[in-house]
């Protein structure tokens, strides 16, 4: 099994629908991240969490919310999806003090 | 805030030849890490190579090596003996190692490398 698992891998939804992307990890890392990748823009940070009670906004948090249900689980929600949220979303984890992030396989979201 | 710039949106190289991807960054910190990630069509983010800023010696991983110029804030990736499997998007990334800032990986916009047979 992968160290960082993202579900779903692919999702097509319609404008206005609520969508949740889920991330779970077996690394035991305390820090978890959600990034968004768009062509020509690289990866940009949406939200990050240092532990279950510590959640922080990244560069592009508008239109998104997150929940850290447990140390191993970090979900990203789009309350009312819009077409410009069509992107590839990555979850990543890191242990505090370490210098490497572990990435999930990505979730491709298409909003029609 | 740190910024990472990759000035080459696309590059191509012939199989077995050498190619260099450019990356520059901006930071006021002295202690940090730099990375090159590879993203093949499978879209998985794969760590290619890592450089610690306090180490003067350039990192090397098999056919991949970097030219780290700290004063110039430059971090280029050299791929030797290019293979078809090297075709991918390559991202340069920066991670601060300064206590409270050691949390965020900042990415460049990427360089799409195509290896031609």
PDB file of N, CA and C in Angstrom, chain B residues 51-91:
ATOM      1  N   UNK B  51      19.627  19.062  -2.464  1.00  0.00           N
ATOM      2  CA  UNK B  51      20.857  19.776  -2.119  1.00  0.00           C
ATOM      3  C   UNK B  51      20.658  20.547  -0.824  1.00  0.00           C
ATOM      4  N   UNK B  52      21.581  20.389   0.094  1.00  0.00           N
ATOM      5  CA  UNK B  52      21.534  21.174   1.325  1.00  0.00           C
ATOM      6  C   UNK B  52      22.393  22.416   1.128  1.00  0.00           C
ATOM      7  N   UNK B  53      21.868  23.569   1.461  1.00  0.00           N
ATOM      8  CA  UNK B  53      22.532  24.826   1.135  1.00  0.00           C
ATOM      9  C   UNK B  53      23.883  24.978   1.817  1.00  0.00           C
ATOM     10  N   UNK B  54      24.059  24.376   2.972  1.00  0.00           N
ATOM     11  CA  UNK B  54      25.322  24.542   3.689  1.00  0.00           C
ATOM     12  C   UNK B  54      26.419  23.619   3.165  1.00  0.00           C
ATOM     13  N   UNK B  55      26.059  22.744   2.241  1.00  0.00           N
ATOM     14  CA  UNK B  55      27.053  21.860   1.640  1.00  0.00           C
ATOM     15  C   UNK B  55      27.521  22.444   0.309  1.00  0.00           C
ATOM     16  N   UNK B  56      28.801  22.654   0.179  1.00  0.00           N
ATOM     17  CA  UNK B  56      29.329  23.229  -1.047  1.00  0.00           C
ATOM     18  C   UNK B  56      29.374  22.223  -2.182  1.00  0.00           C
ATOM     19  N   UNK B  57      29.527  20.954  -1.833  1.00  0.00           N
ATOM     20  CA  UNK B  57      29.624  19.936  -2.866  1.00  0.00           C
ATOM     21  C   UNK B  57      28.287  19.733  -3.552  1.00  0.00           C
ATOM     22  N   UNK B  58      28.320  19.703  -4.875  1.00  0.00           N
ATOM     23  CA  UNK B  58      27.097  19.498  -5.642  1.00  0.00           C
ATOM     24  C   UNK B  58      26.605  18.066  -5.505  1.00  0.00           C
ATOM     25  N   UNK B  59      25.292  17.934  -5.333  1.00  0.00           N
ATOM     26  CA  UNK B  59      24.703  16.600  -5.199  1.00  0.00           C
ATOM     27  C   UNK B  59      24.693  15.873  -6.538  1.00  0.00           C
ATOM     28  N   UNK B  60      24.814  14.560  -6.450  1.00  0.00           N
ATOM     29  CA  UNK B  60      24.785  13.703  -7.640  1.00  0.00           C
ATOM     30  C   UNK B  60      23.994  12.446  -7.330  1.00  0.00           C
ATOM     31  N   UNK B  61      23.153  12.044  -8.266  1.00  0.00           N
ATOM     32  CA  UNK B  61      22.400  10.792  -8.162  1.00  0.00           C
ATOM     33  C   UNK B  61      22.423  10.129  -9.535  1.00  0.00           C
ATOM     34  N   UNK B  62      23.383   9.229  -9.702  1.00  0.00           N
ATOM     35  CA  UNK B  62      23.510   8.493 -10.969  1.00  0.00           C
ATOM     36  C   UNK B  62      23.673   9.474 -12.134  1.00  0.00           C
ATOM     37  N   UNK B  63      22.744   9.512 -13.074  1.00  0.00           N
ATOM     38  CA  UNK B  63      22.886  10.385 -14.241  1.00  0.00           C
ATOM     39  C   UNK B  63      22.464  11.825 -13.959  1.00  0.00           C
ATOM     40  N   UNK B  64      21.981  12.090 -12.771  1.00  0.00           N
ATOM     41  CA  UNK B  64      21.477  13.423 -12.421  1.00  0.00           C
ATOM     42  C   UNK B  64      22.471  14.117 -11.495  1.00  0.00           C
ATOM     43  N   UNK B  65      22.785  15.348 -11.822  1.00  0.00           N
ATOM     44  CA  UNK B  65      23.655  16.134 -10.959  1.00  0.00           C
ATOM     45  C   UNK B  65      23.177  17.576 -10.983  1.00  0.00           C
ATOM     46  N   UNK B  66      23.599  18.326  -9.966  1.00  0.00           N
ATOM     47  CA  UNK B  66      23.204  19.727  -9.894  1.00  0.00           C
ATOM     48  C   UNK B  66      24.438  20.604  -9.916  1.00  0.00           C
ATOM     49  N   UNK B  67      24.208  21.838 -10.337  1.00  0.00           N
ATOM     50  CA  UNK B  67      25.209  22.894 -10.219  1.00  0.00           C
ATOM     51  C   UNK B  67      24.606  23.932  -9.291  1.00  0.00           C
ATOM     52  N   UNK B  68      25.034  23.908  -8.049  1.00  0.00           N
ATOM     53  CA  UNK B  68      24.500  24.783  -7.021  1.00  0.00           C
ATOM     54  C   UNK B  68      25.438  25.962  -6.833  1.00  0.00           C
ATOM     55  N   UNK B  69      24.938  27.143  -7.143  1.00  0.00           N
ATOM     56  CA  UNK B  69      25.697  28.371  -6.976  1.00  0.00           C
ATOM     57  C   UNK B  69      24.967  29.232  -5.949  1.00  0.00           C
ATOM     58  N   UNK B  70      25.387  29.126  -4.684  1.00  0.00           N
ATOM     59  CA  UNK B  70      24.637  29.772  -3.609  1.00  0.00           C
ATOM     60  C   UNK B  70      24.628  31.288  -3.740  1.00  0.00           C
ATOM     61  N   UNK B  71      25.757  31.864  -4.059  1.00  0.00           N
ATOM     62  CA  UNK B  71      25.815  33.325  -4.151  1.00  0.00           C
ATOM     63  C   UNK B  71      24.928  33.846  -5.277  1.00  0.00           C
ATOM     64  N   UNK B  72      24.879  33.117  -6.342  1.00  0.00           N
ATOM     65  CA  UNK B  72      24.050  33.505  -7.482  1.00  0.00           C
ATOM     66  C   UNK B  72      22.616  33.026  -7.332  1.00  0.00           C
ATOM     67  N   UNK B  73      22.332  32.235  -6.318  1.00  0.00           N
ATOM     68  CA  UNK B  73      21.007  31.668  -6.076  1.00  0.00           C
ATOM     69  C   UNK B  73      20.515  30.928  -7.318  1.00  0.00           C
ATOM     70  N   UNK B  74      21.370  30.036  -7.753  1.00  0.00           N
ATOM     71  CA  UNK B  74      21.102  29.256  -8.953  1.00  0.00           C
ATOM     72  C   UNK B  74      21.246  27.779  -8.632  1.00  0.00           C
ATOM     73  N   UNK B  75      20.371  26.968  -9.219  1.00  0.00           N
ATOM     74  CA  UNK B  75      20.333  25.534  -8.896  1.00  0.00           C
ATOM     75  C   UNK B  75      19.894  24.793 -10.148  1.00  0.00           C
ATOM     76  N   UNK B  76      20.828  24.473 -11.017  1.00  0.00           N
ATOM     77  CA  UNK B  76      20.478  23.825 -12.279  1.00  0.00           C
ATOM     78  C   UNK B  76      20.641  22.311 -12.178  1.00  0.00           C
ATOM     79  N   UNK B  77      19.868  21.615 -12.977  1.00  0.00           N
ATOM     80  CA  UNK B  77      19.879  20.145 -13.013  1.00  0.00           C
ATOM     81  C   UNK B  77      20.458  19.686 -14.338  1.00  0.00           C
ATOM     82  N   UNK B  78      21.474  18.838 -14.267  1.00  0.00           N
ATOM     83  CA  UNK B  78      22.058  18.267 -15.468  1.00  0.00           C
ATOM     84  C   UNK B  78      21.684  16.795 -15.554  1.00  0.00           C
ATOM     85  N   UNK B  79      21.148  16.424 -16.701  1.00  0.00           N
ATOM     86  CA  UNK B  79      20.799  15.018 -16.942  1.00  0.00           C
ATOM     87  C   UNK B  79      21.740  14.515 -18.033  1.00  0.00           C
ATOM     88  N   UNK B  80      22.540  13.539 -17.685  1.00  0.00           N
ATOM     89  CA  UNK B  80      23.492  12.964 -18.638  1.00  0.00           C
ATOM     90  C   UNK B  80      22.916  11.695 -19.252  1.00  0.00           C
ATOM     91  N   UNK B  81      23.361  11.398 -20.488  1.00  0.00           N
ATOM     92  CA  UNK B  81      22.915  10.171 -21.146  1.00  0.00           C
ATOM     93  C   UNK B  81      21.377  10.071 -21.077  1.00  0.00           C
ATOM     94  N   UNK B  82      20.706  11.081 -21.567  1.00  0.00           N
ATOM     95  CA  UNK B  82      19.242  11.158 -21.467  1.00  0.00           C
ATOM     96  C   UNK B  82      18.574   9.907 -22.022  1.00  0.00           C
ATOM     97  N   UNK B  83      17.546   9.483 -21.324  1.00  0.00           N
ATOM     98  CA  UNK B  83      16.783   8.308 -21.732  1.00  0.00           C
ATOM     99  C   UNK B  83      15.333   8.685 -21.988  1.00  0.00           C
ATOM    100  N   UNK B  84      14.658   7.874 -22.782  1.00  0.00           N
ATOM    101  CA  UNK B  84      13.269   8.176 -23.113  1.00  0.00           C
ATOM    102  C   UNK B  84      12.419   8.292 -21.845  1.00  0.00           C
ATOM    103  N   UNK B  85      12.761   7.526 -20.835  1.00  0.00           N
ATOM    104  CA  UNK B  85      12.016   7.564 -19.579  1.00  0.00           C
ATOM    105  C   UNK B  85      12.234   8.834 -18.777  1.00  0.00           C
ATOM    106  N   UNK B  86      13.152   9.684 -19.225  1.00  0.00           N
ATOM    107  CA  UNK B  86      13.363  10.963 -18.547  1.00  0.00           C
ATOM    108  C   UNK B  86      12.344  12.000 -19.002  1.00  0.00           C
ATOM    109  N   UNK B  87      11.594  11.686 -20.033  1.00  0.00           N
ATOM    110  CA  UNK B  87      10.546  12.597 -20.496  1.00  0.00           C
ATOM    111  C   UNK B  87       9.549  12.832 -19.368  1.00  0.00           C
ATOM    112  N   UNK B  88       9.419  14.096 -18.962  1.00  0.00           N
ATOM    113  CA  UNK B  88       8.594  14.421 -17.795  1.00  0.00           C
ATOM    114  C   UNK B  88       8.590  15.923 -17.584  1.00  0.00           C
ATOM    115  N   UNK B  89       7.740  16.349 -16.675  1.00  0.00           N
ATOM    116  CA  UNK B  89       7.793  17.720 -16.158  1.00  0.00           C
ATOM    117  C   UNK B  89       8.749  17.701 -14.979  1.00  0.00           C
ATOM    118  N   UNK B  90       9.632  18.696 -14.935  1.00  0.00           N
ATOM    119  CA  UNK B  90      10.583  18.798 -13.840  1.00  0.00           C
ATOM    120  C   UNK B  90      10.323  20.087 -13.063  1.00  0.00           C
ATOM    121  N   UNK B  91      10.229  19.925 -11.758  1.00  0.00           N
ATOM    122  CA  UNK B  91       9.985  21.062 -10.877  1.00  0.00           C
ATOM    123  C   UNK B  91      11.167  21.276  -9.953  1.00  0.00           C
TER     124      UNK B  91
END
